[in-house]
Coordinates of C-alpha atoms in Angstrom, one line a residue:
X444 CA 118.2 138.6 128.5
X445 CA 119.4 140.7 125.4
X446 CA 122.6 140.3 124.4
X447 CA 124.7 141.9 121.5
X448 CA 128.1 141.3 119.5
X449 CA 129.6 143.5 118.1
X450 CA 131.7 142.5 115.0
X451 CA 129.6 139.7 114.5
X452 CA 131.1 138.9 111.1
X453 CA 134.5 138.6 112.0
X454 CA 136.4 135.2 113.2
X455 CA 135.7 135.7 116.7
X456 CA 131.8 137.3 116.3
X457 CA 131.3 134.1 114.5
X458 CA 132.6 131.7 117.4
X459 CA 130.7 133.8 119.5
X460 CA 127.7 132.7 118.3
X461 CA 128.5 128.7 118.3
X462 CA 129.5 129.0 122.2
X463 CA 126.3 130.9 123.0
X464 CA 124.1 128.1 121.4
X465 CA 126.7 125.5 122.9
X466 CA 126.9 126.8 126.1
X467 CA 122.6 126.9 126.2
X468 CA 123.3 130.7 127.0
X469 CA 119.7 132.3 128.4
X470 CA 118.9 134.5 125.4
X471 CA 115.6 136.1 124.5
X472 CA 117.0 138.7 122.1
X473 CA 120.3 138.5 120.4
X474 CA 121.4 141.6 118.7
X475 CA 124.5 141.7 115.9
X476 CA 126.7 144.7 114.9
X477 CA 129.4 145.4 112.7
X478 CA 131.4 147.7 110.8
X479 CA 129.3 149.3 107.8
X480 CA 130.8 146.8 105.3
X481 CA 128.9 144.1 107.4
X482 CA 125.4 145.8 108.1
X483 CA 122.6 143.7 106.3
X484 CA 124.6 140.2 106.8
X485 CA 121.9 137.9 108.1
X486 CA 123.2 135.1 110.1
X487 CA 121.1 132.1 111.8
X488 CA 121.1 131.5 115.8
X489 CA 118.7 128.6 117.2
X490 CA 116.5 128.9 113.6
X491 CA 116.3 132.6 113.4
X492 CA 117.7 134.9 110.9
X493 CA 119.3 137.9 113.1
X494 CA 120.5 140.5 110.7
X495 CA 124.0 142.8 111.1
X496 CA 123.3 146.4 112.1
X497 CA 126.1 149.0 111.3
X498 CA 127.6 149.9 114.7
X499 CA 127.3 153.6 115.4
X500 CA 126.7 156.4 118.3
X501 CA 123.3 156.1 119.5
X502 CA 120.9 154.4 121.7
X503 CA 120.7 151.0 119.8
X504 CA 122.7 149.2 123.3
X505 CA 119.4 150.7 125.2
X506 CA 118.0 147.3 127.7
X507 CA 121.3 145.3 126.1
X508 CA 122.4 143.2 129.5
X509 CA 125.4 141.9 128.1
X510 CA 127.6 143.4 125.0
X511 CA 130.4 140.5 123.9
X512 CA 132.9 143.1 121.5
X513 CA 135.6 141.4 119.3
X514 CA 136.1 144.3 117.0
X515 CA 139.6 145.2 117.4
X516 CA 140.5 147.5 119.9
X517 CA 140.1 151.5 117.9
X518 CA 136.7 150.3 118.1
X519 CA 136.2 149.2 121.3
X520 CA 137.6 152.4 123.2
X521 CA 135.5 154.8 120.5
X522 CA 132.4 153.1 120.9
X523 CA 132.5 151.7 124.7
X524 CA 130.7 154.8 126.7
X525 CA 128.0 154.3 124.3
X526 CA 128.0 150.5 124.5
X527 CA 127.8 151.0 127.8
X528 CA 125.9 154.5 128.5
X529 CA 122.4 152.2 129.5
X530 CA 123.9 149.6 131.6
X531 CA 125.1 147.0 129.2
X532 CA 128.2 145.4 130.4
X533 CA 130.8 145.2 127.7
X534 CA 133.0 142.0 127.9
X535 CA 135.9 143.3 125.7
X536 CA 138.0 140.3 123.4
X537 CA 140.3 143.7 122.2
X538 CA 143.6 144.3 123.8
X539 CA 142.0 147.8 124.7
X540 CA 141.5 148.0 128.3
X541 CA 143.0 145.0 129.5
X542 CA 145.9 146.5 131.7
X543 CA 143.8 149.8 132.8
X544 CA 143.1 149.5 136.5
X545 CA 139.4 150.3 136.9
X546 CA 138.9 147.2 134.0
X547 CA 139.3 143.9 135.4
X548 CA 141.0 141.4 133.5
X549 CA 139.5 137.9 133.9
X550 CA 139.9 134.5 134.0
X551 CA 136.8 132.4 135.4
X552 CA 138.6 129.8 136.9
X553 CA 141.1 131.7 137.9
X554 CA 139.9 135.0 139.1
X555 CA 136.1 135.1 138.6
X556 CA 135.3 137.1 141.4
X557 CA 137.2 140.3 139.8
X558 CA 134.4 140.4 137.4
X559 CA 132.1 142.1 140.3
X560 CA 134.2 145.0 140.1
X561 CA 133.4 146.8 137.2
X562 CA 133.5 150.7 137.5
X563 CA 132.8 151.0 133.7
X564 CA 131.0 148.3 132.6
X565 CA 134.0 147.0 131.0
X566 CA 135.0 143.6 131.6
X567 CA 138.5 143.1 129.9
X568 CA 139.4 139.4 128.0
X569 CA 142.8 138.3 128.2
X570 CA 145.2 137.8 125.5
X571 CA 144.6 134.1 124.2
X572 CA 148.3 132.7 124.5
X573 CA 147.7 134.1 128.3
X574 CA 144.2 133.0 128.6
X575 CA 145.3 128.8 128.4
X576 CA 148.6 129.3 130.1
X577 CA 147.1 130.9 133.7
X578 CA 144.8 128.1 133.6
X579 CA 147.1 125.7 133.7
X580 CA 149.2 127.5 136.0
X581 CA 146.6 128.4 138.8
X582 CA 146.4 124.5 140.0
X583 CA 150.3 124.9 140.6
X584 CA 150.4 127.9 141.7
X585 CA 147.8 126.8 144.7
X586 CA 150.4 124.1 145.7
X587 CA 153.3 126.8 145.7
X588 CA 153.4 130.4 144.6
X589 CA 155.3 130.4 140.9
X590 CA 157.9 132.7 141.0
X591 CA 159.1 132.4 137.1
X592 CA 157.5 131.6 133.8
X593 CA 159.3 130.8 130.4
X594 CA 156.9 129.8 127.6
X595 CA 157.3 129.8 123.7
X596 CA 154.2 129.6 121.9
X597 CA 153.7 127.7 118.6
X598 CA 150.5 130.2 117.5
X599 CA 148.3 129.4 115.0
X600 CA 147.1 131.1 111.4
X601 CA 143.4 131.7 112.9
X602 CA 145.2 133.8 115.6
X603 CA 145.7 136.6 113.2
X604 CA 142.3 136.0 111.8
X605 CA 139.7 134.5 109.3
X606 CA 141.2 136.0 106.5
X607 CA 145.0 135.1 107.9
X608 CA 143.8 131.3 108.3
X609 CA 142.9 131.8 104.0
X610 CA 145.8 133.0 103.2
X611 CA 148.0 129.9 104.5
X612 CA 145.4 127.2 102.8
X613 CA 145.8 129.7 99.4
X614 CA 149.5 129.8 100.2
X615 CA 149.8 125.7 99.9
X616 CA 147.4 125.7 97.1
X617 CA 149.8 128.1 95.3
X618 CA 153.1 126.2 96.3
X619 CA 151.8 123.4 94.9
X620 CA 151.0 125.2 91.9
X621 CA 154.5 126.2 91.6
X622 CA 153.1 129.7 92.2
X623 CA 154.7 132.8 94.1
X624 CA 152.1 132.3 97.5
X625 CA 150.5 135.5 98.4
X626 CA 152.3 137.1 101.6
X627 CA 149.6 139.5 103.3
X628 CA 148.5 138.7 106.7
X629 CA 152.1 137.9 108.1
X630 CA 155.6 139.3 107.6
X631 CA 156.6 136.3 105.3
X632 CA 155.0 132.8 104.4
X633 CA 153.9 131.0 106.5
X634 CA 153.8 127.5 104.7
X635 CA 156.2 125.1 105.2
X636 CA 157.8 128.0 107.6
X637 CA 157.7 129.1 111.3
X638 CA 158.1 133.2 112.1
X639 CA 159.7 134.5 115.3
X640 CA 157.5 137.4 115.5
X641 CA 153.7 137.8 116.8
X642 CA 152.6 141.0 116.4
X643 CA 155.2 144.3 116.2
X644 CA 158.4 144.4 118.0
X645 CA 158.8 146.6 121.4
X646 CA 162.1 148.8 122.4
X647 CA 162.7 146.0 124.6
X648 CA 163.3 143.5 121.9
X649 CA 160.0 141.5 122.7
X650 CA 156.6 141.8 120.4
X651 CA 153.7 143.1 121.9
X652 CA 152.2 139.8 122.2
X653 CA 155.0 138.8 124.5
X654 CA 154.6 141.4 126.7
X655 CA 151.4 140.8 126.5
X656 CA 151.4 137.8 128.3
X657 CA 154.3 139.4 131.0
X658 CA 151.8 142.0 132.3
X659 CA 148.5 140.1 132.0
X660 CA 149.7 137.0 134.1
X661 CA 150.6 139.6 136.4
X662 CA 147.2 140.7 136.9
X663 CA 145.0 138.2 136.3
X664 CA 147.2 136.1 139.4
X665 CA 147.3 138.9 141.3
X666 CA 151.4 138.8 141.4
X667 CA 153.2 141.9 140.7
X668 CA 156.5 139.8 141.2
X669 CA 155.6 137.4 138.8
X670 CA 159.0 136.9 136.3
X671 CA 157.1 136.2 132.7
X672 CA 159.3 135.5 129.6
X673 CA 158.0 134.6 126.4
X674 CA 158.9 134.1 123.3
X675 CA 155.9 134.0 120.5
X676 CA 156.0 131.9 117.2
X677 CA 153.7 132.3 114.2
X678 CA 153.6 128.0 113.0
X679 CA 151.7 126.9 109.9
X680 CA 148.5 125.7 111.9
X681 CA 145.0 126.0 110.9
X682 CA 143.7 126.7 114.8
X683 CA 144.9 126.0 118.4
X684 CA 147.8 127.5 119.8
X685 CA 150.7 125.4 121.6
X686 CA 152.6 126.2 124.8
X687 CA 155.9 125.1 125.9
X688 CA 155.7 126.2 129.4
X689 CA 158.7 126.1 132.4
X690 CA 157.6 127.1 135.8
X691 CA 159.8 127.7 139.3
X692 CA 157.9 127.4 142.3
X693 CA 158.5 128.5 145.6
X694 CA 158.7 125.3 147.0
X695 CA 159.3 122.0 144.8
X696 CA 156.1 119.8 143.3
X697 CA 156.2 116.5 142.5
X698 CA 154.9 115.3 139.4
X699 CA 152.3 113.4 141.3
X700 CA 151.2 117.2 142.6
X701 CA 151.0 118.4 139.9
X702 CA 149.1 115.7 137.7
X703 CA 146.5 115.6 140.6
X704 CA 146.3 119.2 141.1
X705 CA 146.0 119.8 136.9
X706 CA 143.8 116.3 136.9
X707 CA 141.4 117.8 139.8
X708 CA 141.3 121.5 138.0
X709 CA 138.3 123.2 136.1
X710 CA 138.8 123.9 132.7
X711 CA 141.7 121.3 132.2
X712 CA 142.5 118.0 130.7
X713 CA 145.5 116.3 131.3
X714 CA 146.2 113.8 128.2
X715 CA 150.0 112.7 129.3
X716 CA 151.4 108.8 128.4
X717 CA 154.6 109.5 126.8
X718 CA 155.3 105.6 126.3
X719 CA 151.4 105.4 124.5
X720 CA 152.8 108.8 122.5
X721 CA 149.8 110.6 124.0
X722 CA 150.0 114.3 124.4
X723 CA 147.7 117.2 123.0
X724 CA 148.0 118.2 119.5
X725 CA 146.3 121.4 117.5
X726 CA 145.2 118.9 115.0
X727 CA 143.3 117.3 117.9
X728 CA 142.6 120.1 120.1
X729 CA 140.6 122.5 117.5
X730 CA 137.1 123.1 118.6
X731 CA 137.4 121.5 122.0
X732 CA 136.4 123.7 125.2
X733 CA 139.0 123.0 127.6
X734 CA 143.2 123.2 128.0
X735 CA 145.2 119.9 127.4
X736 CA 148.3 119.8 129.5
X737 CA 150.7 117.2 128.7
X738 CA 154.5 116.3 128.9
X739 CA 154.7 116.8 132.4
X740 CA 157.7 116.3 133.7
X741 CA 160.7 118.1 136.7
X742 CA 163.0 120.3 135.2
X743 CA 166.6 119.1 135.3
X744 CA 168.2 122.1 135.7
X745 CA 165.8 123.4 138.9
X746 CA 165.0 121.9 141.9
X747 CA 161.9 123.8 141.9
X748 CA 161.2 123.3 138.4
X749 CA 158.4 122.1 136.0
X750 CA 158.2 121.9 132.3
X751 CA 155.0 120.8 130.1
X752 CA 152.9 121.4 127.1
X753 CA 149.8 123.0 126.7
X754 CA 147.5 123.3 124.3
X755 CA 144.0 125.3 123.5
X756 CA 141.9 126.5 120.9
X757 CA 143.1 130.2 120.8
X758 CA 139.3 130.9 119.4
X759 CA 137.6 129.1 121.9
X760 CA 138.6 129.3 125.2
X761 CA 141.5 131.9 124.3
X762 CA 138.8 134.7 123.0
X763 CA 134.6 134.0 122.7
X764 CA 134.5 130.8 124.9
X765 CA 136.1 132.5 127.9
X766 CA 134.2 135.7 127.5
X767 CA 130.9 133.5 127.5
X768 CA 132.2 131.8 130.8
X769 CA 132.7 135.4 132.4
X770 CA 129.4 136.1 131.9
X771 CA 128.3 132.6 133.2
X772 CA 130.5 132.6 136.0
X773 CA 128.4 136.4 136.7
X774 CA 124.6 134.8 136.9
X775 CA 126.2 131.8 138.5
X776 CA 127.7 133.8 141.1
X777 CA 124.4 136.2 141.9
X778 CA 124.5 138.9 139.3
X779 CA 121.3 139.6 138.2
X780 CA 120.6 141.4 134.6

């Protein structure tokens, strides 16, 4: 199999190639891209140096099976026809295509089988605060059909980037300094601070990340009538994004449900023994594969309600780990490449 990333150098690019080796992904020939700035990187995968080819229009994605693309989403809709032109199919981490309609939008263990359907080559990766909430929610939602969702995120740094996650270590180092910190990557400091904001604000009042996650729940589980609300937080964490999730279900769940239905579900781990003071953490969470649920427990003010805490590794399983696990889920499922 050949397989390419593109924007290789980048946060993301970089994950992607510590889940492929992980993950014992079937490669015989990887190939790198990036932007011009990161042409002639060399970077090591399983004792090879692979070096960074500038990412342009021609036939360099000839025989490429599988192209993983984390290169923000400009790039992704300029260069996908000729990403895609020979047969590669493009696995997208961008917000570009997600909510187009011939581009599915995918979740292994939640709606795997949408990745047969690809018109354009294009497989679409979800938004990462979505990605760890529907995965937690499909166990429930195969008891009783949700009918609302209120979440508020607690995002980290590395969710805006490498370079994002530098600027809040520089920003401590400068506090304690007694220096001004340097405010680049977010609206304000984000040391010793939390920011109400995720991304830019809509004429609706919610950020684009936030609506985000309303219209990709929506499709990913396959319910238009879906009610999603969220609110997104920017908190001064190195990596792994938290969830405070509510649910209403159609019909109530007990918490005995739902701990055997999350217990029993791929992709999940259930850490949850309040009197022990056990529950997942960022600190603890960074770097691990799956989504930690926790803090289970009925709503008070709905019969039919849940609340609990979730927690993933937004670089992981909310961008390169899941797009790996789309393409494994693929070969696993009969697609040959």
């Amino acid at each position: 199999m050949r397989i390419a990333i593109v924007g290789a150098s980048g946060a993301v690019g970089q994950e992607f190639l510590r889940v492929l080796d992980e993950q014992n992904f079937p490669i015989d020939e990887l190939l790198l891209f990036g932007s011009s700035r990161s042409a002639g990187r060399k970077y090591t995968f399983r004792g090879k140096y692979i070096v960074v080819k500038e990412l342009k229009h021609n036939d360099d994605f000839e025989g490429v099976d599988i192209a993983f693309t984390s290169a923000g989403a400009g790039t992704s809709r300029e260069y996908a026809s000729t990403i895609t032109k020979h047969g590669a199919i493009m696995i997208d981490n961008s917000s570009a295509f997600r909510m187009d309609e011939d581009v599915p939008l995918v979740v292994p263990e939640v709606n795997g089988d949408d990745a047969f359907n690809t018109p354009r080559n294009i497989i679409a990766n979800p938004n990462c605060t979505t990605i760890q909430m529907v995965v937690a929610l499909k166990p429930l939602n195969d008891i009783s059909p949700i009918k609302r969702v209120h979440v508020a995120t607690y995002q980290a740094a590395s969710g805006a980037g490498a370079a994002a996650m530098d600027e809040l270590m520089e920003q401590h180092a400068q506090l304690v300094r007694g220096e001004e910190p340097t405010i680049e990557k977010f609206a304000y400091q984000l040391a010793y601070n939390v920011i109400p904001q995720v991304d830019v604000f809509t004429d609706n009042g919610y950020t684009k990340e936030e609506m985000k996650m309303y219209n990709e729940t929506k499709k990913i589980m396959h319910a238009p009538s879906l009610d999603v609300s969220a609110t997104c937080v920017r908190v001064p964490v190195m990596r792994a994004h938290s969830e405070s999730i509510w649910i209403e279900t159609e019909q109530p769940i007990s918490i005995e449900q739902a701990r055997e239905a999350l217990s029993n579900a791929e992709g999940v781990v259930v850490l949850d023994d309040p009197a022990q003071k056990k529950y997942p953490m960022p600190l603890d969470i960074a770097n691990e594969d799956p989504v930690y649920v926790g803090r289970l427990r009925k709503d008070l003010t709905c019969a039919n309600g849940l609340s609990f805490w979730v927690v993933g590794d937004q670089i992981k399983k909310g961008a390169a780990l899941n797009a790996v696990q789309i393409a494994q889920y693929m070969i696993a499922h009969g697609k040959k490449f």
